[in-house]
Coordinates of N, CA, C and O in Angstrom, one line a residue:
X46 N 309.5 -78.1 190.4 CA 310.3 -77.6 189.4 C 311.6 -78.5 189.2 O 311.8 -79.3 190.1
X47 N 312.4 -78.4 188.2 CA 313.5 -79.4 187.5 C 314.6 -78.3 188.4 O 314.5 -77.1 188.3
X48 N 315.6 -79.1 189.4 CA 316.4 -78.3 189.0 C 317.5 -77.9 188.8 O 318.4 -77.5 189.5
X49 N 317.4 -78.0 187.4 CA 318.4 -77.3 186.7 C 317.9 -76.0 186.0 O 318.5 -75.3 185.2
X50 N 316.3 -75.9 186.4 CA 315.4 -74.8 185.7 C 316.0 -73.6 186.9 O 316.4 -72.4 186.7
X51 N 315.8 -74.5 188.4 CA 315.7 -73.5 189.7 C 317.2 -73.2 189.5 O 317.2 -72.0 189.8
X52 N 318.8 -73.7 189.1 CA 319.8 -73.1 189.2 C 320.0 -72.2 188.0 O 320.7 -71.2 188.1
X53 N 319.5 -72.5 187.0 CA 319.2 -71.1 185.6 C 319.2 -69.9 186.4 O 320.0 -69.0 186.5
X54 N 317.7 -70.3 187.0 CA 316.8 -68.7 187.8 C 318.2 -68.6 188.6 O 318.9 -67.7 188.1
X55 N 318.5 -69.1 189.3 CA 319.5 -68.7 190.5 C 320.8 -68.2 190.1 O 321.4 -67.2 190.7
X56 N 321.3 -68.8 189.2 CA 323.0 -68.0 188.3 C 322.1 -66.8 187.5 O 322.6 -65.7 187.7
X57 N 321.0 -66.8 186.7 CA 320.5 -65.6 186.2 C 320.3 -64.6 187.4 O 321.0 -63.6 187.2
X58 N 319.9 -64.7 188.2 CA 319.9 -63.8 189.7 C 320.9 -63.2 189.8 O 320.9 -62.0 189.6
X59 N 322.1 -64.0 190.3 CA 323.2 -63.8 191.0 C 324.0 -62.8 189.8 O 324.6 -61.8 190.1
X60 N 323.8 -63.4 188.2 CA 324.9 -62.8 187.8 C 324.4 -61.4 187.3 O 325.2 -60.7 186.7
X61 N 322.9 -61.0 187.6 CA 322.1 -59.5 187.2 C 322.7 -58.9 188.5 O 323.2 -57.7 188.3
X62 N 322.6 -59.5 190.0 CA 322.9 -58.9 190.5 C 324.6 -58.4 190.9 O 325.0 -57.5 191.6
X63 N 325.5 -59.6 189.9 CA 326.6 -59.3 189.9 C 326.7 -57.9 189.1 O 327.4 -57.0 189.6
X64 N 326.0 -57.5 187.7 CA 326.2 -56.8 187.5 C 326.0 -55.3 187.8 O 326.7 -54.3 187.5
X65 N 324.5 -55.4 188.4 CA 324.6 -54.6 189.1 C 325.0 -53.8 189.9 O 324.7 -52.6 190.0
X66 N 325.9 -54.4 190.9 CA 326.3 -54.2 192.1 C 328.0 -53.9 191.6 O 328.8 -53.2 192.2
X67 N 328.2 -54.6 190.4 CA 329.8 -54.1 189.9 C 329.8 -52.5 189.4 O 330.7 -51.7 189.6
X68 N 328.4 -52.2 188.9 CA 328.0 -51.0 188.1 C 329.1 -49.5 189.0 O 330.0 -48.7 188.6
X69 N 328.6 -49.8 190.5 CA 329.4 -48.6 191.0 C 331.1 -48.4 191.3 O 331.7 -47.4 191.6
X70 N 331.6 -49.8 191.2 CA 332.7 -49.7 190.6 C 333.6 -49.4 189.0 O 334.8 -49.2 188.7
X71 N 332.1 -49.3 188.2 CA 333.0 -48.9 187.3 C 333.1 -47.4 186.8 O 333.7 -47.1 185.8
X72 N 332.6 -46.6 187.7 CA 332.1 -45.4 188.2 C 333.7 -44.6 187.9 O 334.1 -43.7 187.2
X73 N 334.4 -45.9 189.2 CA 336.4 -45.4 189.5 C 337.0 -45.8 188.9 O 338.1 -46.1 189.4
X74 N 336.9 -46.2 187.4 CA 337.2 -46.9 186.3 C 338.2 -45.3 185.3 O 339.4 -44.8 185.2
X75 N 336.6 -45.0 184.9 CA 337.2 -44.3 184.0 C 336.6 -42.6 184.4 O 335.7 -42.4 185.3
X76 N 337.1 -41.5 183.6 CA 336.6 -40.3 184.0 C 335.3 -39.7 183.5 O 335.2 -39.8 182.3
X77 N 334.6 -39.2 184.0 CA 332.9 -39.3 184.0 C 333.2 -37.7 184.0 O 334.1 -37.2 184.7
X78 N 332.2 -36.7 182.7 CA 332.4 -35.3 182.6 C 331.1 -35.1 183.7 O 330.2 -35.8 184.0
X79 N 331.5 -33.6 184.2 CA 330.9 -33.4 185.1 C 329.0 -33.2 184.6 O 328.2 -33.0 185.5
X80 N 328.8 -33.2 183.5 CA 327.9 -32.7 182.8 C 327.2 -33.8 183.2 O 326.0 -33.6 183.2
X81 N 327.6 -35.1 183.6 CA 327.1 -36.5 183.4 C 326.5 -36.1 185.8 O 325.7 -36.0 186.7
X82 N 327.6 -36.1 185.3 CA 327.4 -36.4 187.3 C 326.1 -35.3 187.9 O 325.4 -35.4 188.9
X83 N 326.2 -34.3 187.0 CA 325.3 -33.3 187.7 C 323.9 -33.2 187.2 O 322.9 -32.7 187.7
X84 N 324.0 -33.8 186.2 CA 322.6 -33.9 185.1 C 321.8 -35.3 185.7 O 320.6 -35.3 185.7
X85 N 322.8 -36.5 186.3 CA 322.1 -37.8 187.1 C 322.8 -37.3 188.5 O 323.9 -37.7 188.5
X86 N 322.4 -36.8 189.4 CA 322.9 -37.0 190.7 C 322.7 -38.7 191.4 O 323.6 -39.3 192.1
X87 N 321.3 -39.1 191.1 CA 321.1 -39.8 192.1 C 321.9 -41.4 191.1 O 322.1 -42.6 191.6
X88 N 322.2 -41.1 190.0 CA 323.0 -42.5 189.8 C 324.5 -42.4 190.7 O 325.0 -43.4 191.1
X89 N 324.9 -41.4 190.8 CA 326.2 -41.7 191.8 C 326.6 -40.7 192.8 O 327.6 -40.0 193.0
X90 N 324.8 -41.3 193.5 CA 325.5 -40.6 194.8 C 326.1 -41.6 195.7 O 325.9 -42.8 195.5
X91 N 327.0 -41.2 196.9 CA 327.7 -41.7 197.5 C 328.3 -42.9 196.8 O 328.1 -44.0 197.2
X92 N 329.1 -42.7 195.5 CA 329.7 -43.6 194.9 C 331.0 -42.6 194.5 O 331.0 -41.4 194.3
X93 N 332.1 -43.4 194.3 CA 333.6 -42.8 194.3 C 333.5 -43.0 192.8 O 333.2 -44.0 192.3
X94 N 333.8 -41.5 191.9 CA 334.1 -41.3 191.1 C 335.3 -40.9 190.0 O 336.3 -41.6 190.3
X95 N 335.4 -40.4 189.4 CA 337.1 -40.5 189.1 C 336.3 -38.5 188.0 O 335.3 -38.6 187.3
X96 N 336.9 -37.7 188.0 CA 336.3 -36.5 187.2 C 337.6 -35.7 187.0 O 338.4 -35.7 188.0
X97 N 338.0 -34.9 185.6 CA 339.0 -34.7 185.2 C 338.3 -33.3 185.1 O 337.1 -33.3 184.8
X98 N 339.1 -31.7 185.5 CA 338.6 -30.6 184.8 C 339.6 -29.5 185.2 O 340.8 -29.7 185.5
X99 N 339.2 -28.7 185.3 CA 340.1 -27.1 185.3 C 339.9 -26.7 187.0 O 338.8 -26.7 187.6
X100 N 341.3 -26.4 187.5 CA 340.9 -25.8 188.9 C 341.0 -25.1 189.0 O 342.1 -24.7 188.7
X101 N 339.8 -23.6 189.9 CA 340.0 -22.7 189.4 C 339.3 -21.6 190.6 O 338.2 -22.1 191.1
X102 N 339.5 -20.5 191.0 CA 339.0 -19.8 191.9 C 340.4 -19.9 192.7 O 341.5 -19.6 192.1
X103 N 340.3 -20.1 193.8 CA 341.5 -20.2 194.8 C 340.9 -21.3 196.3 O 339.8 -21.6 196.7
X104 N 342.3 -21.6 196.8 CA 342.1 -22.5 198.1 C 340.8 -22.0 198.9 O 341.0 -20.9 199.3
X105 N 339.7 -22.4 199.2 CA 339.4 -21.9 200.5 C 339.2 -22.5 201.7 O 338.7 -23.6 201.4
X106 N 339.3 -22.4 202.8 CA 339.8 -23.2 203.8 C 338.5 -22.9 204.6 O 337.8 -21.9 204.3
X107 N 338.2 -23.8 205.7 CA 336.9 -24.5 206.1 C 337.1 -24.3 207.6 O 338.3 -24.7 207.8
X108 N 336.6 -24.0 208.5 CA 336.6 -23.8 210.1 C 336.9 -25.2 210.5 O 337.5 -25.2 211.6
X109 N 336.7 -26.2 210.0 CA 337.1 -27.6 210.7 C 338.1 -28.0 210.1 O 338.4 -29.2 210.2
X110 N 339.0 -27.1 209.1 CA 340.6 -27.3 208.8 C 340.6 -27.8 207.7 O 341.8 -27.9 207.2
X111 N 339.4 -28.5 206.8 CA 339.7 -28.8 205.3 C 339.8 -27.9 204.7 O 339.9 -26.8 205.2
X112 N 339.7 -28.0 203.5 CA 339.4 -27.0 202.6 C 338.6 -27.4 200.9 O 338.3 -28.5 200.6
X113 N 338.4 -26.5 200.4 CA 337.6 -26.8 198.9 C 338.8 -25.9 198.2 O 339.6 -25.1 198.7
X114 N 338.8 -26.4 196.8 CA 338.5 -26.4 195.4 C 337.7 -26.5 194.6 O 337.0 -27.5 194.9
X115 N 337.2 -26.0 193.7 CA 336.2 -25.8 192.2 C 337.2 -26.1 191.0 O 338.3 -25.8 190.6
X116 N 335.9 -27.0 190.6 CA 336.9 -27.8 189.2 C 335.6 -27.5 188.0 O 334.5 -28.0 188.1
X117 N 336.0 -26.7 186.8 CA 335.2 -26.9 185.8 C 335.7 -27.7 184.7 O 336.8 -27.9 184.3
X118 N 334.3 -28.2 184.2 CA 334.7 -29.1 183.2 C 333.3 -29.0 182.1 O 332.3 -29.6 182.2
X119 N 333.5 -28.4 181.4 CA 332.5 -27.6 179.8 C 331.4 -27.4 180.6 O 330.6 -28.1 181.1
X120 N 331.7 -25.8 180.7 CA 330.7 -24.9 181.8 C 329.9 -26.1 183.2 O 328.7 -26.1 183.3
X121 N 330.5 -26.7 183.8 CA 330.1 -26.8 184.3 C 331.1 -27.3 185.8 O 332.1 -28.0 185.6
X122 N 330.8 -26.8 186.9 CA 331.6 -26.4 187.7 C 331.0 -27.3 189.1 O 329.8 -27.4 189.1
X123 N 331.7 -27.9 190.2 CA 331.8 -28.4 191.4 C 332.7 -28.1 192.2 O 333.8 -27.6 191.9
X124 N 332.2 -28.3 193.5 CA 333.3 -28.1 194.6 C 334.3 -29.2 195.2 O 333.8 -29.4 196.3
X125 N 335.2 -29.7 195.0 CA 336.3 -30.6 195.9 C 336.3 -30.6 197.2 O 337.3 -29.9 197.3
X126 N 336.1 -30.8 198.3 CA 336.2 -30.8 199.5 C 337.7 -32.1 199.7 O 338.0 -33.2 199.3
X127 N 338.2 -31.2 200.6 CA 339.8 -31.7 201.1 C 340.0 -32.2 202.4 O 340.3 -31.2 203.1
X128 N 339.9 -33.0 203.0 CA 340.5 -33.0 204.8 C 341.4 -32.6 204.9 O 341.5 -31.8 205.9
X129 N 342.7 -32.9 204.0 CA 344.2 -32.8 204.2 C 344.4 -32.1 203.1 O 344.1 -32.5 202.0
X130 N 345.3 -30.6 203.3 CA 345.4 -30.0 202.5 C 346.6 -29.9 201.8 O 346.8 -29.0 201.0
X131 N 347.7 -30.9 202.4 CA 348.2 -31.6 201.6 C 348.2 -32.2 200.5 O 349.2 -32.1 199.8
X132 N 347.5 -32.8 200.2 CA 346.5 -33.1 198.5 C 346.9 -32.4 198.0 O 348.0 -32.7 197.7
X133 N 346.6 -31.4 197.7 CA 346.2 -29.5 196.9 C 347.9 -28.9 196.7 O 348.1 -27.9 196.1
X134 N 349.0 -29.8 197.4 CA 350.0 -28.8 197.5 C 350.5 -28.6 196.1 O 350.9 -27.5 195.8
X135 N 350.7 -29.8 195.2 CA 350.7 -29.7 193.1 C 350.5 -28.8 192.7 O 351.3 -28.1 192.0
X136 N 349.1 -28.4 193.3 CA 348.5 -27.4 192.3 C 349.5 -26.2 192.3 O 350.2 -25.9 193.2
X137 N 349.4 -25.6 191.2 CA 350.0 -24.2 190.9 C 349.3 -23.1 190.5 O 349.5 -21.9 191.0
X138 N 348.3 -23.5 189.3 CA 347.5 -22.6 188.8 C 346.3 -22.5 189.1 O 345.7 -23.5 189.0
X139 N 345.6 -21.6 189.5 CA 344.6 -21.8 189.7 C 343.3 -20.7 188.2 O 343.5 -19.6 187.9
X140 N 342.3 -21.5 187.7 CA 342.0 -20.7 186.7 C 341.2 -18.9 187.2 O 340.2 -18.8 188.0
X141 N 342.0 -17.7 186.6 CA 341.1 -16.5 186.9 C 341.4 -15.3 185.6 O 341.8 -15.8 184.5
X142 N 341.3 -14.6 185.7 CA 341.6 -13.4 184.3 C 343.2 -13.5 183.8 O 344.3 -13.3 184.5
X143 N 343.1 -13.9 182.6 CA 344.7 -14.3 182.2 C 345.5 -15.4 183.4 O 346.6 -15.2 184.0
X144 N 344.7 -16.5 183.4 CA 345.0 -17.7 183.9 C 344.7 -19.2 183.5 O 343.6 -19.6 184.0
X145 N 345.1 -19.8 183.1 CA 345.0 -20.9 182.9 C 344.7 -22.2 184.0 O 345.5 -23.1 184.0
X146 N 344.0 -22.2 184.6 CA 344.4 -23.3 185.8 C 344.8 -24.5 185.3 O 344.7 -24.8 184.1
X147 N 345.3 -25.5 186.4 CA 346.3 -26.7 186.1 C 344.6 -27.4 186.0 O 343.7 -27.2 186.8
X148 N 344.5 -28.4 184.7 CA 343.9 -29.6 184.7 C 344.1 -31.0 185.8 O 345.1 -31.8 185.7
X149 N 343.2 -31.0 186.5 CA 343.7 -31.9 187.1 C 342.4 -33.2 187.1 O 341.2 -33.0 186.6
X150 N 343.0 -34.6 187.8 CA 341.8 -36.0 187.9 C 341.6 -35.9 189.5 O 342.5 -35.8 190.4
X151 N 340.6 -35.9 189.7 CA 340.2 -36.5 191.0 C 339.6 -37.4 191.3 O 338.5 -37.6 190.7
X152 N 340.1 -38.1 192.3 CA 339.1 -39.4 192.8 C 338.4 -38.8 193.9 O 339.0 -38.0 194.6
X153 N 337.1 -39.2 194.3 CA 336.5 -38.9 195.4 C 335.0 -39.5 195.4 O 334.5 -40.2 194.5
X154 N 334.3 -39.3 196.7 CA 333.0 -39.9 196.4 C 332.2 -38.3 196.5 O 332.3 -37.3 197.1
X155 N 331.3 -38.8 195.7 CA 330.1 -37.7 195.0 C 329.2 -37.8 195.8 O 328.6 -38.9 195.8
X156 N 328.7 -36.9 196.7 CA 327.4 -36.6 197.3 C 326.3 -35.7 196.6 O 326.1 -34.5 196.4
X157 N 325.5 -36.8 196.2 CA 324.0 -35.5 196.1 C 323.9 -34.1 196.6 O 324.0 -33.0 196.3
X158 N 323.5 -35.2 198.0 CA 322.9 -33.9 199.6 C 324.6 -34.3 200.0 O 325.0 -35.1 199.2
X159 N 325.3 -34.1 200.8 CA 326.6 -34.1 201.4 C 325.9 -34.1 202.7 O 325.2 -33.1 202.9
X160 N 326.0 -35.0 203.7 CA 325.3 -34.5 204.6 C 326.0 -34.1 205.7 O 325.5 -34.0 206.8
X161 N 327.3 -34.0 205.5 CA 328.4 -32.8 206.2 C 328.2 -31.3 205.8 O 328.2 -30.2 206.4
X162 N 327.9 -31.6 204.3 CA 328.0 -29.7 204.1 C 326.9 -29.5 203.3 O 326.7 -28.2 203.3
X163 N 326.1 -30.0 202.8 CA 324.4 -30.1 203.1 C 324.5 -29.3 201.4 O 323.9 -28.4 201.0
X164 N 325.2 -29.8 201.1 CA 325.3 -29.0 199.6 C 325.8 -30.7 198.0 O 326.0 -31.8 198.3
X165 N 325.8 -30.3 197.1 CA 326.8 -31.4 196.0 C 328.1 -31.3 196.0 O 328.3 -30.1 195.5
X166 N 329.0 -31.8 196.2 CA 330.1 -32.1 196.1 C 331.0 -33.2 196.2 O 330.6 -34.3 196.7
X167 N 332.3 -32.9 195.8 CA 332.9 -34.4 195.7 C 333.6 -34.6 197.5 O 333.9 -33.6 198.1
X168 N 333.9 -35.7 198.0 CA 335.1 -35.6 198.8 C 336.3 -36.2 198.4 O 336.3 -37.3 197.9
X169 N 337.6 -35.6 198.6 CA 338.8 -36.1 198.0 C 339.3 -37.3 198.3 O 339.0 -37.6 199.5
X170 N 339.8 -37.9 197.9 CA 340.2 -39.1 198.1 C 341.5 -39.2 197.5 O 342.2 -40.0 198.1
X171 N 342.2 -38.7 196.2 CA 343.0 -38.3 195.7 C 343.3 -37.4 194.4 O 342.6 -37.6 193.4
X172 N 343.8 -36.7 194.3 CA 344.1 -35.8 193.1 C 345.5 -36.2 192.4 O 346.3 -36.7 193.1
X173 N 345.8 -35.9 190.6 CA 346.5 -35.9 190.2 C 346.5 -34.9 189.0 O 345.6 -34.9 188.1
X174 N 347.7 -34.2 189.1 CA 347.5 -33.3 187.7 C 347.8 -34.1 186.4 O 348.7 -35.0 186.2
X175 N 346.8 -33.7 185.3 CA 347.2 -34.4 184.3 C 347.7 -33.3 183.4 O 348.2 -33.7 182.3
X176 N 347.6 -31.7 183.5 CA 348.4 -31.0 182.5 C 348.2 -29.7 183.6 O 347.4 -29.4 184.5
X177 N 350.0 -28.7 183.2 CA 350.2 -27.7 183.9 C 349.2 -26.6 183.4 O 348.9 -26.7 182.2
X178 N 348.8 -25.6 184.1 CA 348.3 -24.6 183.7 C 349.2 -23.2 183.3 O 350.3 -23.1 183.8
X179 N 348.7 -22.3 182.7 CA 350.1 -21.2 182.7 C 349.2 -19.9 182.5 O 348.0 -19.6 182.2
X180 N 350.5 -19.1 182.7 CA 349.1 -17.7 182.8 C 349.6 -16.9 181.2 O 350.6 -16.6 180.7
X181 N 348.1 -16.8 180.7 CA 348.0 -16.1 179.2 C 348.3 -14.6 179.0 O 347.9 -13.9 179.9
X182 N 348.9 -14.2 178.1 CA 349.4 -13.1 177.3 C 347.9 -12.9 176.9 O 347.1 -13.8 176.4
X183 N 347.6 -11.5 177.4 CA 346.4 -10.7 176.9 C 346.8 -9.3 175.8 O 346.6 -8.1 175.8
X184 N 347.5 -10.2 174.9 CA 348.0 -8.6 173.4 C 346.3 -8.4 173.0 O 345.3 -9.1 172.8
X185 N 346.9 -6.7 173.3 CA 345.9 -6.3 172.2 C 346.0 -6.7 170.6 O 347.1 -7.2 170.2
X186 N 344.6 -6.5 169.6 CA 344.5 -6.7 168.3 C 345.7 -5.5 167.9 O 346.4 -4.7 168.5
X187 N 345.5 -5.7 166.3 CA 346.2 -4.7 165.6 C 345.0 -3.6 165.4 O 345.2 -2.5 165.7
X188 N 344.1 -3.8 165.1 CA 342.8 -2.7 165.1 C 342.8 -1.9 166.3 O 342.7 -0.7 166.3
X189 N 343.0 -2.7 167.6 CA 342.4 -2.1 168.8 C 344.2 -0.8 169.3 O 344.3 0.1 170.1
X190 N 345.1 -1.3 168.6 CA 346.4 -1.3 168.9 C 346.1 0.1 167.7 O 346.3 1.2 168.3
X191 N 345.8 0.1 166.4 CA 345.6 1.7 165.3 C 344.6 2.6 166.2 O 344.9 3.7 166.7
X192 N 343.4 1.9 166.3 CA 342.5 3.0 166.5 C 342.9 3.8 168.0 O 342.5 4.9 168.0
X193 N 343.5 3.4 168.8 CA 344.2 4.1 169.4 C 345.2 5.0 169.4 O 345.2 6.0 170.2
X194 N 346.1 4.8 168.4 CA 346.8 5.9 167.6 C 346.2 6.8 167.1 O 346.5 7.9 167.4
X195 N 345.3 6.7 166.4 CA 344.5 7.8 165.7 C 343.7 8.8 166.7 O 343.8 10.0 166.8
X196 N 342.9 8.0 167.5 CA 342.4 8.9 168.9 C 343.5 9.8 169.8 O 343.3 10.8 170.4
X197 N 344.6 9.0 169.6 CA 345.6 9.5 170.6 C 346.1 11.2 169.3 O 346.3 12.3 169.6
X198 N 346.1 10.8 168.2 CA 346.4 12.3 167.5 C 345.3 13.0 167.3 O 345.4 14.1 166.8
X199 N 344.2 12.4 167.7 CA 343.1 13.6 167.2 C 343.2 14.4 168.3 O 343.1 15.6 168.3
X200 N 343.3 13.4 170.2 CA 343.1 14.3 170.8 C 344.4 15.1 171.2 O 344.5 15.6 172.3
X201 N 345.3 15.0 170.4 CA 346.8 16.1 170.6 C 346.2 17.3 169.7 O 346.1 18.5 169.9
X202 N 346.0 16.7 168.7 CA 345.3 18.3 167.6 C 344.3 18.9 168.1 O 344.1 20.1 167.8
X203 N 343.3 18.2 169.0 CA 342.1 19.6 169.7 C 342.8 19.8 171.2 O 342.4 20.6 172.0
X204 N 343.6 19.1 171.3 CA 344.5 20.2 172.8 C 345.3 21.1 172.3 O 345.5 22.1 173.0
X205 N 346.1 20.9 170.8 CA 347.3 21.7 170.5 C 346.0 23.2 170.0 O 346.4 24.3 170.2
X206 N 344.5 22.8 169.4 CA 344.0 23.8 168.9 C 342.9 24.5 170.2 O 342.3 25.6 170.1
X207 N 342.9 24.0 170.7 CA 342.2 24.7 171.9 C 343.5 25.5 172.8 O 343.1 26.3 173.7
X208 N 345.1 25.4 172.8 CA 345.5 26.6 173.4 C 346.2 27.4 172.3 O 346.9 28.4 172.5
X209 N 346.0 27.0 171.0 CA 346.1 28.1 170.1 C 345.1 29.0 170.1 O 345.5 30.2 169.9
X210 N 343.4 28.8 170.4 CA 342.4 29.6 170.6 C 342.8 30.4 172.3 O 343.0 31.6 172.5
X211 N 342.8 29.8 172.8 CA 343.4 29.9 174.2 C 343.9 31.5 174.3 O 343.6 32.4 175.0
X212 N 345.5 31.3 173.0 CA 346.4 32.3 173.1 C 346.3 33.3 172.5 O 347.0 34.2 172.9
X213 N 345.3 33.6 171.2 CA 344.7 34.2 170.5 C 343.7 34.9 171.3 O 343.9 36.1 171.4
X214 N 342.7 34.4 172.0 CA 341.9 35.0 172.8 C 342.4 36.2 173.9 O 341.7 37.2 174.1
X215 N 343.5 36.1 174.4 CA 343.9 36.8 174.8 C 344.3 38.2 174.7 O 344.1 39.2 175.4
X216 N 345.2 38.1 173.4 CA 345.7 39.1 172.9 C 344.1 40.4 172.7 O 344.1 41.7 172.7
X217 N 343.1 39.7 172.5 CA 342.3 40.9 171.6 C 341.0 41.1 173.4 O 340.1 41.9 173.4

């Protein structure tokens, strides 16, 4: 063979496999919705990803001293695993009934199988909030706010007329 045929093949090689092999760096590029990560597991497992969503539930802490977090991101929800729970100290909000949790980015690497905790999850590598969370005003409607009123008078008028029968009954 000529070659300048055999260094083609050989820079065509090298540079498919450059791109290939760049592929899981660009994973920590940009933020990947969780919808993506959980729908392909096996494109990024044990690859460091970067995933932005709502944190929500509460700390829970781990017999070997890490701890987790749950982050949703459009119904769909993961666990954070922490060594240092340090990381986690930002957070403020966590999402629950008339809660907002703090949005936050995390970097970490994505396990399929995790074969520390034999489950999917991320491990932390860094967190950063990108927006505060705050806790929501639950007002009632104006409908739910009347028909209340009106129930609340009907049942004063059959208590006020049930001890007028009450007092009537008596007498006779």
């Amino acid at each position: 063979m000529n070659k300048n045929i055999i260094r083609l093949i050989v820079f065509i090689v090298i540079g498919i496999a450059m791109v290939f092999f760049k592929l899981p760096s660009s994973f920590a590029q940009n933020p990947l919705s969780l919808k993506e990560i959980l729908e392909h597991p096996q494109l990024f497992d044990s690859k460091t990803v970067i995933v932005e969503g709502e944190v929500i539930g509460e700390i829970l802490k781990e017999k070997g001293g890490g701890v987790w977090i749950n982050i949703l991101d459009g119904g769909y929800n993961l666990g954070v695993y922490a060594r240092d729970k340090s990381l986690l100290k930002n957070i403020k909000y966590f999402g629950a009934y008339r809660v907002q949790g703090d949005i936050i980015r995390v970097r970490g690497v994505f396990y399929k199988d995790c074969p520390v905790h034999a489950e999917r999850d991320i491990h932390l590598l860094s967190v950063e909030i990108i927006k505060r969370g705050r806790r929501l005003k639950d007002a009632p409607s104006r409908f739910k706010k009347e028909t209340s009123f009106v129930l609340a008078i009907m049942c004063l008028t059959l208590v006020i007329i049930y001890f007028i029968r009450l007092r009537y009954a008596r007498r006779y």
